[in-house]
Tab-separated table of C-alpha atoms in Angstrom:
chain	number	residue	atom	x	y	z
U	1	UNK	CA	23.521	35.835	-17.429
U	2	UNK	CA	23.941	33.737	-14.588
U	3	UNK	CA	21.298	31.294	-13.678
U	4	UNK	CA	20.289	31.353	-9.332
U	5	UNK	CA	19.645	28.537	-7.324
U	6	UNK	CA	16.339	27.144	-6.127
U	7	UNK	CA	17.427	29.170	-2.315
U	8	UNK	CA	18.754	32.566	-3.904
U	9	UNK	CA	14.906	32.649	-6.186
U	10	UNK	CA	13.386	31.420	-2.910
U	11	UNK	CA	15.103	34.420	-0.794
U	12	UNK	CA	14.671	36.332	-3.333
U	13	UNK	CA	10.440	35.881	-3.173
U	14	UNK	CA	10.275	36.825	0.234
U	15	UNK	CA	7.857	39.711	1.275
U	16	UNK	CA	9.815	41.186	3.904
U	17	UNK	CA	13.207	43.437	3.811
U	18	UNK	CA	15.249	43.025	6.471
U	19	UNK	CA	17.321	46.149	7.386
U	20	UNK	CA	20.167	44.442	6.757
U	21	UNK	CA	19.257	44.479	3.409
U	22	UNK	CA	17.787	47.711	3.291
U	23	UNK	CA	21.608	48.773	4.786
U	24	UNK	CA	23.186	46.345	2.394
U	25	UNK	CA	21.129	48.059	-0.579
U	26	UNK	CA	22.101	51.578	0.107
U	27	UNK	CA	25.508	51.460	0.693
U	28	UNK	CA	26.298	49.055	-2.627
U	29	UNK	CA	24.665	52.531	-3.726
U	30	UNK	CA	27.243	54.891	-2.394
U	31	UNK	CA	29.801	53.612	-1.873
U	32	UNK	CA	32.461	54.963	-5.013
U	33	UNK	CA	33.459	50.982	-5.675
U	34	UNK	CA	35.015	51.075	-8.920
U	35	UNK	CA	38.275	53.923	-7.080
U	36	UNK	CA	38.704	51.850	-4.355
U	37	UNK	CA	39.112	48.277	-6.110
U	38	UNK	CA	41.374	50.491	-8.848
U	39	UNK	CA	43.161	51.346	-5.270
U	40	UNK	CA	43.831	48.059	-3.891
U	41	UNK	CA	44.220	47.084	-7.909
U	42	UNK	CA	47.780	47.853	-8.225
U	43	UNK	CA	48.836	45.699	-4.979
U	44	UNK	CA	47.021	43.212	-5.297
U	45	UNK	CA	48.339	39.561	-6.096
U	46	UNK	CA	47.138	38.725	-10.166
U	47	UNK	CA	46.742	35.461	-10.872
U	48	UNK	CA	49.883	33.330	-12.711
U	49	UNK	CA	50.287	29.973	-14.227
U	50	UNK	CA	50.822	28.580	-11.062
U	51	UNK	CA	48.291	27.482	-8.032
U	52	UNK	CA	44.529	28.681	-7.605
U	53	UNK	CA	43.853	31.970	-8.535
U	54	UNK	CA	43.087	34.404	-6.416
U	55	UNK	CA	39.853	36.369	-5.184
U	56	UNK	CA	38.741	39.039	-7.293
U	57	UNK	CA	39.433	42.794	-5.617
U	58	UNK	CA	35.328	43.162	-5.748
U	59	UNK	CA	34.591	40.074	-3.546
U	60	UNK	CA	37.468	40.310	-0.658
U	61	UNK	CA	36.521	44.456	-0.302
U	62	UNK	CA	32.977	44.660	0.337
U	63	UNK	CA	33.746	41.440	2.367
U	64	UNK	CA	36.327	43.401	4.552
U	65	UNK	CA	33.718	46.534	4.623
U	66	UNK	CA	31.515	43.908	5.892
U	67	UNK	CA	33.420	42.937	8.645
U	68	UNK	CA	34.248	46.394	9.549
U	69	UNK	CA	30.456	47.701	9.652
U	70	UNK	CA	29.322	44.207	11.663
U	71	UNK	CA	32.508	44.645	14.125
U	72	UNK	CA	33.354	40.383	12.617
U	73	UNK	CA	36.601	38.384	13.541
U	74	UNK	CA	37.918	36.727	10.043
U	75	UNK	CA	35.545	33.408	11.256
U	76	UNK	CA	32.628	34.704	12.350
U	77	UNK	CA	32.698	36.671	8.927
U	78	UNK	CA	33.487	33.489	7.420
U	79	UNK	CA	30.392	31.580	9.404
U	80	UNK	CA	28.142	34.571	8.349
U	81	UNK	CA	28.109	34.118	5.169
U	82	UNK	CA	27.100	31.172	5.126
U	83	UNK	CA	24.207	31.693	7.570
U	84	UNK	CA	23.089	35.199	5.807
U	85	UNK	CA	21.989	34.847	2.176
U	86	UNK	CA	21.510	38.316	2.391
U	87	UNK	CA	25.479	38.839	3.238
U	88	UNK	CA	26.276	36.028	0.175
U	89	UNK	CA	24.433	39.059	-2.048
U	90	UNK	CA	26.366	41.515	-1.298
U	91	UNK	CA	29.525	39.540	-1.349
U	92	UNK	CA	28.429	38.256	-4.794
U	93	UNK	CA	28.844	34.918	-3.607
U	94	UNK	CA	26.281	31.859	-4.696
U	95	UNK	CA	27.123	28.507	-2.156
U	96	UNK	CA	25.845	26.313	-5.713
U	97	UNK	CA	29.073	27.597	-7.715
U	98	UNK	CA	31.231	28.715	-4.650
U	99	UNK	CA	32.410	27.949	-2.035
U	100	UNK	CA	32.836	31.395	0.917
U	101	UNK	CA	35.985	32.664	1.145
U	102	UNK	CA	37.760	30.777	4.324
U	103	UNK	CA	39.095	33.093	7.066
U	104	UNK	CA	43.089	32.782	5.895
U	105	UNK	CA	42.012	34.687	3.234
U	106	UNK	CA	40.208	37.458	4.622
U	107	UNK	CA	43.341	37.915	6.523
U	108	UNK	CA	45.795	37.379	3.963
U	109	UNK	CA	43.536	40.226	2.492
U	110	UNK	CA	43.646	42.405	5.467
U	111	UNK	CA	47.792	41.736	5.782
U	112	UNK	CA	48.095	43.227	2.145
U	113	UNK	CA	45.488	46.822	2.599
U	114	UNK	CA	47.466	47.239	6.211
U	115	UNK	CA	51.471	46.095	4.317
U	116	UNK	CA	50.553	48.811	1.713
U	117	UNK	CA	48.817	51.718	3.123
U	118	UNK	CA	45.662	51.017	1.791
U	119	UNK	CA	43.341	51.427	4.249
U	120	UNK	CA	44.791	55.672	4.038
U	121	UNK	CA	43.893	55.544	0.384
U	122	UNK	CA	40.318	53.866	0.847
U	123	UNK	CA	39.994	56.339	3.135
U	124	UNK	CA	41.055	59.354	1.083
U	125	UNK	CA	39.011	57.910	-2.218
U	126	UNK	CA	35.860	57.952	0.252
U	127	UNK	CA	36.199	61.287	1.143
U	128	UNK	CA	38.161	62.721	-2.779
U	129	UNK	CA	34.215	60.987	-3.929
U	130	UNK	CA	32.758	63.228	-1.197
U	131	UNK	CA	34.255	66.542	-1.427
U	132	UNK	CA	33.385	65.892	-6.098
U	133	UNK	CA	29.466	65.596	-4.765
U	134	UNK	CA	29.680	68.969	-2.562
U	135	UNK	CA	29.262	67.803	0.656
U	136	UNK	CA	32.965	68.197	1.642
U	137	UNK	CA	33.259	72.538	2.664
U	138	UNK	CA	36.342	72.546	4.536
U	139	UNK	CA	35.958	76.113	5.493
U	140	UNK	CA	36.159	75.260	9.564
U	141	UNK	CA	37.049	72.204	12.033
U	142	UNK	CA	35.987	70.024	14.656
U	143	UNK	CA	38.393	68.391	16.925
U	144	UNK	CA	37.916	65.560	19.309
U	145	UNK	CA	39.370	62.624	20.625
U	146	UNK	CA	37.817	59.374	22.064
U	147	UNK	CA	39.096	56.233	23.476
U	148	UNK	CA	38.690	53.060	21.781
U	149	UNK	CA	39.488	50.123	25.089
U	150	UNK	CA	42.391	47.772	24.691
U	151	UNK	CA	42.590	44.687	26.784
U	152	UNK	CA	44.174	44.842	30.524
U	153	UNK	CA	45.057	41.544	31.382
U	154	UNK	CA	48.577	40.139	31.298
U	155	UNK	CA	46.866	35.962	31.080
U	156	UNK	CA	48.419	35.531	27.811
U	157	UNK	CA	51.398	34.470	25.957
U	158	UNK	CA	53.222	37.392	26.407
U	159	UNK	CA	52.754	38.183	30.540
U	160	UNK	CA	51.773	41.550	29.116
U	161	UNK	CA	50.117	44.338	27.588
U	162	UNK	CA	50.394	46.407	23.823
U	163	UNK	CA	52.864	47.953	25.405
U	164	UNK	CA	51.601	50.448	21.845
U	165	UNK	CA	48.292	50.855	24.735
U	166	UNK	CA	48.324	53.303	27.796
U	167	UNK	CA	46.295	54.524	30.612
U	168	UNK	CA	44.518	57.810	30.691
U	169	UNK	CA	41.890	58.611	33.160
U	170	UNK	CA	38.653	60.053	32.549
U	171	UNK	CA	36.587	62.026	34.829
U	172	UNK	CA	36.734	59.589	38.271
U	173	UNK	CA	37.500	56.484	36.256
U	174	UNK	CA	40.718	54.784	34.644
U	175	UNK	CA	41.245	53.498	31.224
U	176	UNK	CA	43.437	51.394	29.449
U	177	UNK	CA	43.817	51.490	24.777
U	178	UNK	CA	43.951	54.162	22.602
U	179	UNK	CA	42.718	58.145	21.158
U	180	UNK	CA	41.123	57.591	18.406
U	181	UNK	CA	41.810	61.883	16.985
U	182	UNK	CA	39.390	63.115	14.485
U	183	UNK	CA	39.187	66.488	12.711
U	184	UNK	CA	35.054	67.119	11.669
U	185	UNK	CA	34.321	69.092	8.841
U	186	UNK	CA	32.530	72.374	11.105
U	187	UNK	CA	29.130	71.987	8.177
U	188	UNK	CA	28.693	68.417	6.766
U	189	UNK	CA	30.271	66.994	9.866
U	190	UNK	CA	31.879	64.199	7.415
U	191	UNK	CA	35.446	62.794	8.621
U	192	UNK	CA	38.564	64.635	7.373
U	193	UNK	CA	41.259	63.702	9.633
U	194	UNK	CA	42.393	60.494	11.645
U	195	UNK	CA	45.182	60.136	14.034
U	196	UNK	CA	45.277	57.396	16.479
U	197	UNK	CA	47.539	57.110	19.128
U	198	UNK	CA	47.990	55.361	22.647
U	199	UNK	CA	45.502	57.062	25.438
U	200	UNK	CA	47.602	59.019	27.421
U	201	UNK	CA	48.047	61.354	25.168
U	202	UNK	CA	46.951	64.634	25.111
U	203	UNK	CA	44.293	66.373	22.702
U	204	UNK	CA	45.999	68.956	22.985
U	205	UNK	CA	48.811	68.342	21.060
U	206	UNK	CA	46.722	65.962	17.923
U	207	UNK	CA	45.402	69.516	17.559
U	208	UNK	CA	47.276	70.865	14.870
U	209	UNK	CA	47.673	67.324	13.104
U	210	UNK	CA	43.944	67.558	12.797
U	211	UNK	CA	44.159	70.542	10.629
U	212	UNK	CA	43.458	70.564	6.850
U	213	UNK	CA	44.684	74.193	6.611
U	214	UNK	CA	42.158	75.124	4.599
U	215	UNK	CA	39.729	76.166	8.057
U	216	UNK	CA	39.342	79.431	8.999
U	217	UNK	CA	38.043	78.853	11.774
U	218	UNK	CA	38.113	75.712	14.673
U	219	UNK	CA	36.333	74.149	17.048
U	220	UNK	CA	37.382	72.189	20.673
U	221	UNK	CA	36.310	71.484	23.703
U	222	UNK	CA	37.735	71.886	26.453
U	223	UNK	CA	40.084	69.862	26.949
U	224	UNK	CA	42.020	72.099	23.801
U	225	UNK	CA	42.445	74.852	26.283
U	226	UNK	CA	45.882	76.940	25.513
U	227	UNK	CA	45.485	75.158	20.862
U	228	UNK	CA	45.933	78.884	20.062
U	229	UNK	CA	49.211	79.127	21.642
U	230	UNK	CA	51.100	76.246	19.562
U	231	UNK	CA	52.600	77.079	16.865
U	232	UNK	CA	51.586	73.918	14.519
U	233	UNK	CA	47.835	74.875	14.986
U	234	UNK	CA	48.425	78.595	14.419
U	235	UNK	CA	46.591	80.186	11.253
U	236	UNK	CA	41.983	79.288	12.184
U	237	UNK	CA	40.234	80.820	14.595
U	238	UNK	CA	40.095	78.674	17.325
U	239	UNK	CA	36.375	78.773	19.932
U	240	UNK	CA	36.916	76.600	22.564
U	241	UNK	CA	34.686	75.805	24.921
U	242	UNK	CA	35.120	77.079	28.110
U	243	UNK	CA	36.452	75.003	31.575
U	244	UNK	CA	32.924	73.705	32.332
U	245	UNK	CA	33.731	74.607	36.496
U	246	UNK	CA	33.882	78.757	35.416
U	247	UNK	CA	31.142	77.245	33.253
U	248	UNK	CA	28.686	75.998	36.243
U	249	UNK	CA	29.786	79.719	38.241
U	250	UNK	CA	28.577	82.373	36.219
U	251	UNK	CA	26.953	84.329	37.958
U	252	UNK	CA	23.341	84.537	35.212
U	253	UNK	CA	21.708	86.996	36.853
U	254	UNK	CA	24.563	89.302	35.585
U	255	UNK	CA	24.119	90.193	30.556
U	256	UNK	CA	27.555	89.764	30.298
U	257	UNK	CA	27.389	86.354	31.764
U	258	UNK	CA	24.202	85.256	29.532
U	259	UNK	CA	26.165	86.640	26.447
U	260	UNK	CA	29.258	84.185	27.467
U	261	UNK	CA	26.778	81.164	28.250
U	262	UNK	CA	25.192	82.339	24.814
U	263	UNK	CA	28.142	82.123	23.692
U	264	UNK	CA	28.761	78.153	25.560
U	265	UNK	CA	25.810	77.000	23.877
U	266	UNK	CA	26.134	78.308	20.140
U	267	UNK	CA	30.263	76.577	20.242
U	268	UNK	CA	28.582	73.454	21.617
U	269	UNK	CA	26.092	73.347	18.677
U	270	UNK	CA	28.629	73.564	16.416
U	271	UNK	CA	30.546	70.619	18.554
U	272	UNK	CA	27.974	68.516	17.958
U	273	UNK	CA	28.434	67.256	15.247
U	274	UNK	CA	31.624	66.397	15.641
U	275	UNK	CA	29.894	63.125	18.269
U	276	UNK	CA	28.042	62.237	15.746
U	277	UNK	CA	31.327	59.842	13.289
U	278	UNK	CA	32.106	58.139	17.128
U	279	UNK	CA	28.609	57.426	17.294
U	280	UNK	CA	28.377	55.386	13.751
U	281	UNK	CA	32.083	53.549	14.677
U	282	UNK	CA	31.287	53.126	18.423
U	283	UNK	CA	27.541	52.169	18.575
U	284	UNK	CA	26.684	51.441	15.052
U	285	UNK	CA	29.597	49.225	13.928
U	286	UNK	CA	30.630	48.044	17.352
U	287	UNK	CA	33.549	48.752	17.822
U	288	UNK	CA	34.796	49.882	21.389
U	289	UNK	CA	37.474	47.904	21.785
U	290	UNK	CA	40.659	47.777	19.482
U	291	UNK	CA	40.586	44.353	17.372
U	292	UNK	CA	44.122	43.991	16.615
U	293	UNK	CA	47.535	44.058	18.689
U	294	UNK	CA	50.155	47.119	18.361
U	295	UNK	CA	49.299	51.013	17.041
U	296	UNK	CA	49.578	50.082	13.128
U	297	UNK	CA	47.050	47.975	12.935
U	298	UNK	CA	44.365	50.024	15.104
U	299	UNK	CA	45.620	52.848	12.925
U	300	UNK	CA	44.730	51.177	9.545
U	301	UNK	CA	41.029	49.722	10.843
U	302	UNK	CA	40.852	53.346	11.970
U	303	UNK	CA	40.996	54.434	8.716
U	304	UNK	CA	38.200	51.945	7.147
U	305	UNK	CA	35.930	52.918	10.151
U	306	UNK	CA	35.460	56.857	9.728
U	307	UNK	CA	36.210	56.401	5.982
U	308	UNK	CA	32.542	54.181	5.501
U	309	UNK	CA	31.322	56.432	8.619
U	310	UNK	CA	31.364	58.833	6.356
U	311	UNK	CA	29.385	57.166	3.611
U	312	UNK	CA	26.954	56.129	6.014
U	313	UNK	CA	26.774	59.886	7.509
U	314	UNK	CA	26.224	62.138	3.712
U	315	UNK	CA	23.850	58.202	3.384
U	316	UNK	CA	20.809	60.207	2.491
U	317	UNK	CA	22.744	63.592	0.634
U	318	UNK	CA	24.296	60.065	-1.071
U	319	UNK	CA	20.906	59.024	-2.287
U	320	UNK	CA	19.224	62.326	-2.952
U	321	UNK	CA	21.785	63.520	-5.391
U	322	UNK	CA	22.097	59.949	-7.023
U	323	UNK	CA	18.245	60.210	-7.142
U	324	UNK	CA	18.473	63.660	-9.385
U	325	UNK	CA	20.656	62.752	-11.398
U	326	UNK	CA	18.225	59.814	-12.127
U	327	UNK	CA	15.014	62.244	-12.827
């Protein structure tokens, strides 16, 4: 057993646990680390006879997760690890014995994940773990999309915007960036499918691809009108929201109109679950703007973000299952 440094020992004796410490402690317990590490290991470089041995997958994976949870750039994460004892404890770094892996090391790790399509593999492993715990029901799907902004300025080295990003009008406002389309389990609110497109791609065109094929019902907002007529989206029974203008025009003094309004309220109550993953990714993780140039890199990050968001959403259930298993 390794001996702790004086700084670590002093930190452990403090009386108050911060929210960051509690969050990281929960993540340490509920993330299926062994599964994720096993998915990465075949593509990860092994130590050879020449050169410095690579940093282990467990450390790099935890650093990568910290980056997604706290919305940090490579250099910012390196600085944060030097500043934060709780982050170092989570990753498993003792400054009395080793330095924090530098930003370039994390950059190479991210590139390895992208080159080998491992962010999708991590997303699938997380969902497989959740399904094994009985948290993914798969009887119904809610589809929705959100715009993630991209820099619209042309004041850069190329003098051009990212060609993979486009502008789209939402309400009376124009947005430039990409869209994250998700398919969410109607029972648990967990994301089972993620697709990234340019912002100008119509939501309804991606509806069929957001289905996993086992659902009997599917839900969407008014942007998915006509989805039941699309060949690729046929299968489940679709419950699509009424156009806002038509809903406002309902004469609620009439019984049939009140019944329609009640039906819309019930559909909206189901659809509300799709907003939780967006809240986690955009508000808790702070991913309101794309971090990289090009659709491939940003699509890869979406898999990581929504996979980790699923664990945050299911945190209480997973901890309860662990507590029952331990008792």
